[in-house]
Structure formats: C-alpha cells, structure tokens
mmCIF file with all atom_site columns, C-alpha atoms in Angstrom:
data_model
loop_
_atom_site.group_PDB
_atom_site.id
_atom_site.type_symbol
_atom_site.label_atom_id
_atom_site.label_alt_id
_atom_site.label_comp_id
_atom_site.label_asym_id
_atom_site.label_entity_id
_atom_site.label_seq_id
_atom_site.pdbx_PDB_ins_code
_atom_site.Cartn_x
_atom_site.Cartn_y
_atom_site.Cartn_z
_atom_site.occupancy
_atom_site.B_iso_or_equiv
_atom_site.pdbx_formal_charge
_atom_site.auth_seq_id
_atom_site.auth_comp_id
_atom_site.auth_asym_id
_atom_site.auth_atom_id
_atom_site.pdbx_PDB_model_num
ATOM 1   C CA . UNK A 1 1   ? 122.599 85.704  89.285  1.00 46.00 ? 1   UNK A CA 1
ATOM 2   C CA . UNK A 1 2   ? 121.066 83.384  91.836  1.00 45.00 ? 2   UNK A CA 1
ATOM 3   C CA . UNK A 1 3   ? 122.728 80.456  92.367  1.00 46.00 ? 3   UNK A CA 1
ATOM 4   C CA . UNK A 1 4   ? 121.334 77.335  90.162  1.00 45.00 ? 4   UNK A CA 1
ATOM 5   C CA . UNK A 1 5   ? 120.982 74.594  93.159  1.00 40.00 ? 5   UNK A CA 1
ATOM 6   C CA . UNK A 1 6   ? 118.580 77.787  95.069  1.00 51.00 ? 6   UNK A CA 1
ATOM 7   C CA . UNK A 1 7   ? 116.187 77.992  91.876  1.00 59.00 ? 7   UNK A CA 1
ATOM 8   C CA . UNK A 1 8   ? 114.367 75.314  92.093  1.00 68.00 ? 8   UNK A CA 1
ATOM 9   C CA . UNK A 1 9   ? 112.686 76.188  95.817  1.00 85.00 ? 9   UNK A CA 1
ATOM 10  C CA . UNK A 1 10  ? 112.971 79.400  95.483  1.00 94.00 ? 10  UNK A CA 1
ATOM 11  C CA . UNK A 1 11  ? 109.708 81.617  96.327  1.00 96.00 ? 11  UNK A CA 1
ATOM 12  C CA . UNK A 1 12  ? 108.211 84.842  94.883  1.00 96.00 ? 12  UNK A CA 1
ATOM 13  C CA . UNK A 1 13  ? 108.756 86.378  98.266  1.00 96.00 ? 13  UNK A CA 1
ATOM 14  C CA . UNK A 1 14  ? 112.459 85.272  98.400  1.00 96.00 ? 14  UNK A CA 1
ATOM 15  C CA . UNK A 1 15  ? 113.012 86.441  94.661  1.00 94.00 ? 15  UNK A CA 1
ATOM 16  C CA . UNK A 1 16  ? 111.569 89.575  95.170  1.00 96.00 ? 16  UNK A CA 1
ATOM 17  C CA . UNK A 1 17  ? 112.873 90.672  98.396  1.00 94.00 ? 17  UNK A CA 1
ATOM 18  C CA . UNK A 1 18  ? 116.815 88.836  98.065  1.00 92.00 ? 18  UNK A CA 1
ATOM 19  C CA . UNK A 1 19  ? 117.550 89.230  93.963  1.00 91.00 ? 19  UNK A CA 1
ATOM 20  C CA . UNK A 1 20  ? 114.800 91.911  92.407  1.00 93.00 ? 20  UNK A CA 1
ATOM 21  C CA . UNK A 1 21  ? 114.016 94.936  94.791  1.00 94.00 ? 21  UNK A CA 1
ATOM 22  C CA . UNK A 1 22  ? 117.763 95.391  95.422  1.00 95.00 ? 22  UNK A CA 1
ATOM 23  C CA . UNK A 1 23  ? 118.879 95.400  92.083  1.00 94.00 ? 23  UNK A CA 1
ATOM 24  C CA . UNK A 1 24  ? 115.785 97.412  91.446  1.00 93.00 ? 24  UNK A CA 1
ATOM 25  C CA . UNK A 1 25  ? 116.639 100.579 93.448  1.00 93.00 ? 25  UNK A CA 1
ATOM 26  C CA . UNK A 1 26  ? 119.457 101.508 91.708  1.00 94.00 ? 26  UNK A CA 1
ATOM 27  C CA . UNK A 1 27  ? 117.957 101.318 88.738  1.00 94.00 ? 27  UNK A CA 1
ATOM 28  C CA . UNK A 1 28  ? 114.567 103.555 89.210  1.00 93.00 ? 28  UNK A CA 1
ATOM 29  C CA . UNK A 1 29  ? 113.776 106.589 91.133  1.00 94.00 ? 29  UNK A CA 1
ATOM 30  C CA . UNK A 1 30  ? 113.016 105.761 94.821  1.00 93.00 ? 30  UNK A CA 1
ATOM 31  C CA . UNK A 1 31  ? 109.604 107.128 94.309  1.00 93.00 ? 31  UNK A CA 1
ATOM 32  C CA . UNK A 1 32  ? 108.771 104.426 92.080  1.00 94.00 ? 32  UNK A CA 1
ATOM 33  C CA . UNK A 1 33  ? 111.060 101.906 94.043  1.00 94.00 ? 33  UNK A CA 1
ATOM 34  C CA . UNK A 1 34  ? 108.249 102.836 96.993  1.00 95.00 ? 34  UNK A CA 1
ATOM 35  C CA . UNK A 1 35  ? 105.602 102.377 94.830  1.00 95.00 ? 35  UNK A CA 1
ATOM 36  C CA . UNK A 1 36  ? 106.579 98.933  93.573  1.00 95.00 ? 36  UNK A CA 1
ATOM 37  C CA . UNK A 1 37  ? 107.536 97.933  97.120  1.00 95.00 ? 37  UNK A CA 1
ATOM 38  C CA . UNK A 1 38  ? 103.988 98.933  98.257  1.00 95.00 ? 38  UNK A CA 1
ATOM 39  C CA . UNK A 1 39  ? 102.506 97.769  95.479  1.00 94.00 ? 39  UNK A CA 1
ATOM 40  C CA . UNK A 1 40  ? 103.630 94.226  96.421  1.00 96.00 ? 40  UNK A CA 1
ATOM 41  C CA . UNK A 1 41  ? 103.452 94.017  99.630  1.00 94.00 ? 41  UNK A CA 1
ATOM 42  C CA . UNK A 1 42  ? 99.985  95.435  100.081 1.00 93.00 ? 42  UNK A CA 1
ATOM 43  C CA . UNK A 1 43  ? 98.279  92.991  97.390  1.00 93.00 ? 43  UNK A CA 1
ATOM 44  C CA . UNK A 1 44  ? 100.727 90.478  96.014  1.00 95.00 ? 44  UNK A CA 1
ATOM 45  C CA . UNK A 1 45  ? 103.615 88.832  98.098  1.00 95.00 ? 45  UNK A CA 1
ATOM 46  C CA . UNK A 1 46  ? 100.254 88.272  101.139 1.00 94.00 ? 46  UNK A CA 1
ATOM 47  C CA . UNK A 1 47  ? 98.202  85.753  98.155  1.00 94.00 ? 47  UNK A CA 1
ATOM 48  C CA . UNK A 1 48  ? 101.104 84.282  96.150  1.00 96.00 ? 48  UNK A CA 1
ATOM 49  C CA . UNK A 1 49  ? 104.212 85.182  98.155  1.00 95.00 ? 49  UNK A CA 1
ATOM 50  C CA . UNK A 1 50  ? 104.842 81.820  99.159  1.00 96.00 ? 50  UNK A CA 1
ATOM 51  C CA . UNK A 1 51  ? 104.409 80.228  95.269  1.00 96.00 ? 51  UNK A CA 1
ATOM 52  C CA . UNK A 1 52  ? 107.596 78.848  93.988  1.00 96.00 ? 52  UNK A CA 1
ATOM 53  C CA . UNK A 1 53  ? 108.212 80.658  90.713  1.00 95.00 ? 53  UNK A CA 1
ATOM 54  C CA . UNK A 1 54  ? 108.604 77.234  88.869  1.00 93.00 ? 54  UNK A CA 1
ATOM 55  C CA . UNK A 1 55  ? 104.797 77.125  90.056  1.00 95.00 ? 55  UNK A CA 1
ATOM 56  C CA . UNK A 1 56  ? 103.421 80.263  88.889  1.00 96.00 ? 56  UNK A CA 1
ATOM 57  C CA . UNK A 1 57  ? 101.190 80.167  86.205  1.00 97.00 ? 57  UNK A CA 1
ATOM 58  C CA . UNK A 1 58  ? 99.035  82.040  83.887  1.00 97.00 ? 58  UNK A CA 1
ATOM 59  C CA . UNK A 1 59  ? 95.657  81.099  85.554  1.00 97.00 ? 59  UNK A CA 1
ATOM 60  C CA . UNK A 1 60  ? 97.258  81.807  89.067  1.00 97.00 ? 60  UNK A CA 1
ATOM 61  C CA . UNK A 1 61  ? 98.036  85.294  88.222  1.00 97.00 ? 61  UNK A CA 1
ATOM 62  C CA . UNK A 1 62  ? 94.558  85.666  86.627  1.00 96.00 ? 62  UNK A CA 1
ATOM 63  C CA . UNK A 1 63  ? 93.268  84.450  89.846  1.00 95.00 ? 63  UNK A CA 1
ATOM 64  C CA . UNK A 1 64  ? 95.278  86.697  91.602  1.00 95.00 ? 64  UNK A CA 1
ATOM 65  C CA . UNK A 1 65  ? 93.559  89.659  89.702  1.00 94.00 ? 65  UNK A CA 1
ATOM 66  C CA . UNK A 1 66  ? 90.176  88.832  89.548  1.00 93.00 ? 66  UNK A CA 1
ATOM 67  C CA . UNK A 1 67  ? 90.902  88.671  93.792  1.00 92.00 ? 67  UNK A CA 1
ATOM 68  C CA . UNK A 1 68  ? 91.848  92.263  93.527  1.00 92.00 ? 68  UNK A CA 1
ATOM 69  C CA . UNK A 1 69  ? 88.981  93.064  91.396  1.00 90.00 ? 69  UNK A CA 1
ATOM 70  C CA . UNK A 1 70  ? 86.648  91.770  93.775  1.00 88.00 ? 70  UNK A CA 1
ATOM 71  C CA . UNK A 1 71  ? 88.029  92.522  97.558  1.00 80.00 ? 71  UNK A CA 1
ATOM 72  C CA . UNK A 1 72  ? 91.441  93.457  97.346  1.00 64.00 ? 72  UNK A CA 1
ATOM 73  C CA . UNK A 1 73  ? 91.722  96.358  99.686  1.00 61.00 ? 73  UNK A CA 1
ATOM 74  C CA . UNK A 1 74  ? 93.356  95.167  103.070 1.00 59.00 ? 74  UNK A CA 1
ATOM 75  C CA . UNK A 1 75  ? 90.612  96.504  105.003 1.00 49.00 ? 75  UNK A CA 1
ATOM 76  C CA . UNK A 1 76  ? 87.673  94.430  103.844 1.00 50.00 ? 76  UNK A CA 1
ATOM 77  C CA . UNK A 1 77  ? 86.132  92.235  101.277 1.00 47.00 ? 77  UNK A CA 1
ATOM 78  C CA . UNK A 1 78  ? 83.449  94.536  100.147 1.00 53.00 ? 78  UNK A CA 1
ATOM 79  C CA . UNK A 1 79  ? 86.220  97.238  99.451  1.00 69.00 ? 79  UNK A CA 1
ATOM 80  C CA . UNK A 1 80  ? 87.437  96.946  95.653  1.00 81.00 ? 80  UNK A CA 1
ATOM 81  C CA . UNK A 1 81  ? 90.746  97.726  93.846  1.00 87.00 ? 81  UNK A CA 1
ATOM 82  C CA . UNK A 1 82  ? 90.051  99.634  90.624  1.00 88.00 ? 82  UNK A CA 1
ATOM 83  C CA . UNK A 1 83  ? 90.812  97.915  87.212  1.00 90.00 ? 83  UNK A CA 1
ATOM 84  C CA . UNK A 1 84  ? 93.601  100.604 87.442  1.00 91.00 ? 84  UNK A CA 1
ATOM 85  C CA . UNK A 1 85  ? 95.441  99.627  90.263  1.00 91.00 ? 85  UNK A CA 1
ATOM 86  C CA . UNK A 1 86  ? 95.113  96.281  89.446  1.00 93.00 ? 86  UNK A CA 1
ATOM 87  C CA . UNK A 1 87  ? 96.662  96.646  85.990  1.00 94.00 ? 87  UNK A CA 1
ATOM 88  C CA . UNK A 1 88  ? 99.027  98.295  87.938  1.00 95.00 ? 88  UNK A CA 1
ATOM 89  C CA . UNK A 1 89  ? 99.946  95.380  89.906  1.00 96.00 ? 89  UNK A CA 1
ATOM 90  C CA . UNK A 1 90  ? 100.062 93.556  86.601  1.00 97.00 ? 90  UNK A CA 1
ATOM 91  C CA . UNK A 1 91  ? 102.567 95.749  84.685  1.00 96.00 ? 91  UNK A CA 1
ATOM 92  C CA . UNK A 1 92  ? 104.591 95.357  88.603  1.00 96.00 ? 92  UNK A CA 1
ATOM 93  C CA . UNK A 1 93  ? 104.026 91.471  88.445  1.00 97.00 ? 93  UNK A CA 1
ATOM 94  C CA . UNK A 1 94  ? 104.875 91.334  84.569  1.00 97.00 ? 94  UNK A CA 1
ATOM 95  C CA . UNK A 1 95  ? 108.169 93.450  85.336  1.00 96.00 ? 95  UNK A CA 1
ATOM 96  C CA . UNK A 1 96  ? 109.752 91.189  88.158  1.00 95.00 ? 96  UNK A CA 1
ATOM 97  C CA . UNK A 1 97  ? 108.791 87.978  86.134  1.00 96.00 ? 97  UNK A CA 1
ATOM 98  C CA . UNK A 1 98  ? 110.596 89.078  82.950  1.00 96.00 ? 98  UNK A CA 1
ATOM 99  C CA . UNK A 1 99  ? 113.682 89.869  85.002  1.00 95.00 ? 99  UNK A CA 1
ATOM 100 C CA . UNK A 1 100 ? 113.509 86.371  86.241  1.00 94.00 ? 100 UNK A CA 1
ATOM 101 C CA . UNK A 1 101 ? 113.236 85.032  82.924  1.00 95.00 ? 101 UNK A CA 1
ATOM 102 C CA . UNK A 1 102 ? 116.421 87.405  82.103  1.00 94.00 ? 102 UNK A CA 1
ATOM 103 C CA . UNK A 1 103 ? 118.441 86.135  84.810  1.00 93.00 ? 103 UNK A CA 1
ATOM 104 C CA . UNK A 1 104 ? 117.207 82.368  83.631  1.00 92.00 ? 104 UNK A CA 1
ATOM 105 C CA . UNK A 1 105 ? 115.282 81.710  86.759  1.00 93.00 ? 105 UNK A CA 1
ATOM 106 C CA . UNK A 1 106 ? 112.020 81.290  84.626  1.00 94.00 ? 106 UNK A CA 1
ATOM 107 C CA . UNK A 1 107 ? 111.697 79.886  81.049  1.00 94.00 ? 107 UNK A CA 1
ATOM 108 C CA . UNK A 1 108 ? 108.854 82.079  79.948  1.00 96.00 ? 108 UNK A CA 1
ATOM 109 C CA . UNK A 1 109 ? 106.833 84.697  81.840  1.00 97.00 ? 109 UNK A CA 1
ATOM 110 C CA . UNK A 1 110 ? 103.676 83.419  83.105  1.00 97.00 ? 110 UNK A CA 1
ATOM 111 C CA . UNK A 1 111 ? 102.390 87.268  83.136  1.00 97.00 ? 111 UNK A CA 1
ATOM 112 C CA . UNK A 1 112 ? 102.521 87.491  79.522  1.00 96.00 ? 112 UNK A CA 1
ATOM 113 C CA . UNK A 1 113 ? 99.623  84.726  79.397  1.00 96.00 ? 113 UNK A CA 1
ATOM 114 C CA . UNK A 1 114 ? 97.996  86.434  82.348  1.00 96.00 ? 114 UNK A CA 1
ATOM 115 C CA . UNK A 1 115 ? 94.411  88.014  81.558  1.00 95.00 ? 115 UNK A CA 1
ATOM 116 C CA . UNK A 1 116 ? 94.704  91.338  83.198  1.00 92.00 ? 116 UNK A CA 1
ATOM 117 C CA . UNK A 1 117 ? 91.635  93.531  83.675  1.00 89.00 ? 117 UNK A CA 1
ATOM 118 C CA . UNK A 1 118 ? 90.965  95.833  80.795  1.00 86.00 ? 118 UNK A CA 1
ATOM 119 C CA . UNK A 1 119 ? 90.587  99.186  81.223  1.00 82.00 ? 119 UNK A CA 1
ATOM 120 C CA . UNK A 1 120 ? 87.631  101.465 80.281  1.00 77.00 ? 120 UNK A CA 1
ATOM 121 C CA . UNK A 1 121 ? 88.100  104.342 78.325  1.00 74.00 ? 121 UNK A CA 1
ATOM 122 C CA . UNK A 1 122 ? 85.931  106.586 80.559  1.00 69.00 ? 122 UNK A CA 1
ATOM 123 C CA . UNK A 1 123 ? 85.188  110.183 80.160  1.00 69.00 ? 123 UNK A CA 1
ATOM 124 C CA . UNK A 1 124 ? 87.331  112.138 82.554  1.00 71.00 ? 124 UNK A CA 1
ATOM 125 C CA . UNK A 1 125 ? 84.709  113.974 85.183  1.00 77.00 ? 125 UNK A CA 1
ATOM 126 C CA . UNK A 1 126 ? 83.726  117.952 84.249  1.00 82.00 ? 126 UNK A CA 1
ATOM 127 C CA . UNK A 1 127 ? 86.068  120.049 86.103  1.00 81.00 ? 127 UNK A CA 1
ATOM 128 C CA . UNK A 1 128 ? 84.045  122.848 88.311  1.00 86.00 ? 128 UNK A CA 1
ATOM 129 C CA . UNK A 1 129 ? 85.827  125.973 88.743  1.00 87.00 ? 129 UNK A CA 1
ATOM 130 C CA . UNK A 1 130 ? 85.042  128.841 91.430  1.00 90.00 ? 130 UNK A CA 1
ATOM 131 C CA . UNK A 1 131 ? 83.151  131.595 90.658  1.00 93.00 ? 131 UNK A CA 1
ATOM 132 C CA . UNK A 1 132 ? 85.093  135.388 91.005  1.00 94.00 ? 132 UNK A CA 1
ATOM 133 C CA . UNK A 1 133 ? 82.402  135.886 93.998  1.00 95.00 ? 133 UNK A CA 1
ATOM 134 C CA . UNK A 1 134 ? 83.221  132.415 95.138  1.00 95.00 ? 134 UNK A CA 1
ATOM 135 C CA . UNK A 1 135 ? 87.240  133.035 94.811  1.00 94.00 ? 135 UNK A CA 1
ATOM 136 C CA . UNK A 1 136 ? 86.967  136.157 96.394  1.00 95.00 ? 136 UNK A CA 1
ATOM 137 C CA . UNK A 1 137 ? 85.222  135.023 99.196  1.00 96.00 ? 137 UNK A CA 1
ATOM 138 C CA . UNK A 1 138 ? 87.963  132.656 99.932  1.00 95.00 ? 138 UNK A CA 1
ATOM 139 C CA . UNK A 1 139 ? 91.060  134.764 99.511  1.00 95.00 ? 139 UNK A CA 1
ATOM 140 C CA . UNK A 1 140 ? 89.407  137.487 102.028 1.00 95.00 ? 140 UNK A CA 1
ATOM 141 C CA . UNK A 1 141 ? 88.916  134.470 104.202 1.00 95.00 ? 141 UNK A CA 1
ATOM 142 C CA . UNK A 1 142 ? 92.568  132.875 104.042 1.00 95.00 ? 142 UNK A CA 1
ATOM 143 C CA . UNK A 1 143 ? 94.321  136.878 103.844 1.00 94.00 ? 143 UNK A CA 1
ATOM 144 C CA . UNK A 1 144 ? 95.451  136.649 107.089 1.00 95.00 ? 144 UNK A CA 1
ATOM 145 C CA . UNK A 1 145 ? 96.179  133.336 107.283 1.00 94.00 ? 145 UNK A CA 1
ATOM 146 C CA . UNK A 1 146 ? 100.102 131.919 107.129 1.00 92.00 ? 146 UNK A CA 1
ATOM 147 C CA . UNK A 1 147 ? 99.461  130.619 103.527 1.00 90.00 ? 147 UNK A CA 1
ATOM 148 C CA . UNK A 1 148 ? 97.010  133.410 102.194 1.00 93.00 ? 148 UNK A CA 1
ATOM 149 C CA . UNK A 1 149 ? 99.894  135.151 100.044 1.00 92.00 ? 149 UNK A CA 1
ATOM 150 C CA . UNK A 1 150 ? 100.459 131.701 98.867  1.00 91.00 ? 150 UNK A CA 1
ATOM 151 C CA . UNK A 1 151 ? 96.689  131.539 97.883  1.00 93.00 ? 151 UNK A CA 1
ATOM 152 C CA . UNK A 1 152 ? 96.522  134.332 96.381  1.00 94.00 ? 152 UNK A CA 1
ATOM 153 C CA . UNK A 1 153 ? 99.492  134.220 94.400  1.00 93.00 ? 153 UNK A CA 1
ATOM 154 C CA . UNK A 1 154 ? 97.997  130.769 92.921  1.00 93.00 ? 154 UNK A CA 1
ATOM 155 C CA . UNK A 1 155 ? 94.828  132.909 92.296  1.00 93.00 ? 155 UNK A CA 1
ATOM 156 C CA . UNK A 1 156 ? 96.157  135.077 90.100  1.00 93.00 ? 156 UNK A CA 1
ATOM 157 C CA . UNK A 1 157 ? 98.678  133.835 88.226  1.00 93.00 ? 157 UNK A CA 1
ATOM 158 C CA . UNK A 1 158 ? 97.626  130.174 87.602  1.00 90.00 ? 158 UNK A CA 1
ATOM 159 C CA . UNK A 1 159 ? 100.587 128.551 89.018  1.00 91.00 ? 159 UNK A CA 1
ATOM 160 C CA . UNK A 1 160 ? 101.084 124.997 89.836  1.00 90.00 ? 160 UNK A CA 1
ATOM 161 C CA . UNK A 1 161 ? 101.439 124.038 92.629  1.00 86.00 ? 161 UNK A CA 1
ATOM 162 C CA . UNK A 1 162 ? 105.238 122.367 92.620  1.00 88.00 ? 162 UNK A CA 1
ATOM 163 C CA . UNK A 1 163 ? 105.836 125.824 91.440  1.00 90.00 ? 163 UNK A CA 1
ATOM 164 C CA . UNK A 1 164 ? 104.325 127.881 94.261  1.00 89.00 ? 164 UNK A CA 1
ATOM 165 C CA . UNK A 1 165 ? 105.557 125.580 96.942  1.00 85.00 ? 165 UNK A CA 1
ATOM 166 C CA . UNK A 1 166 ? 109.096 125.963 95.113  1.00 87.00 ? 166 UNK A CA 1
ATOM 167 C CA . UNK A 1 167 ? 109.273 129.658 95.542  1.00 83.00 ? 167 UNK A CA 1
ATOM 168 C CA . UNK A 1 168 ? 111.285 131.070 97.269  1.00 79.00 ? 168 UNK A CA 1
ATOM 169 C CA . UNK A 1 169 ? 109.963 133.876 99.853  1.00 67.00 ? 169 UNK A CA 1
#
C-alpha cells in the first residue's frame, strides 16, 4: 500500500504508473496489460494525468468522455473515438479507481457516478462471401505464391485462421 503522508498529492499519473500497472501485470495477460497501458496513455493520463485523485470527480470523468466522444483521436479534433472505445476507457478508468478505493487511497469511486456513453445495439453489417467463380479466381491467382497452399487449405476446409497459421508444415 502507498504510504499515507504520499496520498494526499498523489496524481493519477503517479498512481497509475508507481502502485497500479505494476501490480497489474502479474495479475492479467500481457495482452491486456498492453491494452490497458495504451488505453491510458493514448486518451487518459494526456487530459487528467496530472488530477490528484482526491480531486477526481464524477463530472470530470464525464467530461473526460464526452472529450473522447467528440475529438479524441490523437491525430485531430474532427477524428472521433467510438462510444465503444470510450466505454472502454471507462470500464479501464472504473478498474484502476476501485483498486484505489481497495487499497484506501479513495473513499468512493468517482467512476461509479461517471455517465459513460451508452452503447447502441446496432445490427452487425451483412457478411458478403465470394462467389465459387470469384474463389476460384483467387486461388489460381495466389497457387504459386509462398502462401497459396495456405489459401487454399483455408478454402476448403473452413479453418480459422489461428488454426492455419498454427499448422505445422
């Protein structure tokens, strides 16, 4: 636990980096340690980083979405984060806050007040398939190709593709 006389100053950056991403790998799988990692650098710890975590609130993690929402990407304004990704962040943001409220750095987690975005049940998109003139077309085009055994395989057998690339030759 972090010491008591460090809690009061101590930042969302400092928390996250110092006490929660450490503890964190050896607790998850290091793709999702990535992920988290990512996820926080890329659109959190750059807006609210520097917030105490006495200081963070309800309304500033609200705020913090709704930011997302509207121009989150790093590479522009106009470019949006989908209300996926940024209940993403959320259930990231939600995570690190209850462990601070386990290790008694927080009284109550401000994420739990937090309005996240709400996501749409939408219709997931027709899928188009090939047709046998279509496949056939490609295999004879990838045949003598380095992967065209590969292709075909995957043709004609309906294998994923952790599967195929698992084989072994």
């Amino acid at each position: 636990m972090v010491e008591r006389t460090r809690v009061d100053g101590l930042t969302l950056a400092e928390w996250v980096d110092r006490w929660w991403l450490p503890v964190l790998r050896t607790q998850v799988k290091s793709s999702t340690w990535d992920s988290y990692r990512r996820m926080l650098d890329l659109h959190v710890l750059p807006r609210i980083g520097d917030c105490r975590l006495s200081e963070l609130t309800p309304r500033l993690l609200t705020g913090l979405y709704v930011e997302l929402l509207e121009g989150g990407r790093r590479n522009g304004a106009t470019s949006r984060l989908s209300a996926k990704t940024v209940w993403n962040v959320h259930l990231v943001v939600h995570k690190l806050l209850a462990d601070a409220v386990d290790d008694d750095l927080l009284e109550v987690n401000p994420a739990d007040k937090a309005k996240a975005p709400r996501l749409s049940r939408t219709v997931a998109p027709e899928l188009r398939f090939w047709e046998p003139a279509e496949l056939a077309r490609f295999l004879e085009g990838t045949r003598s190709t380095e992967l065209g055994v590969l292709w075909h395989l995957a043709a004609m057998t309906g294998m994923r593709r952790g599967l195929l690339l698992g084989l072994r030759w």
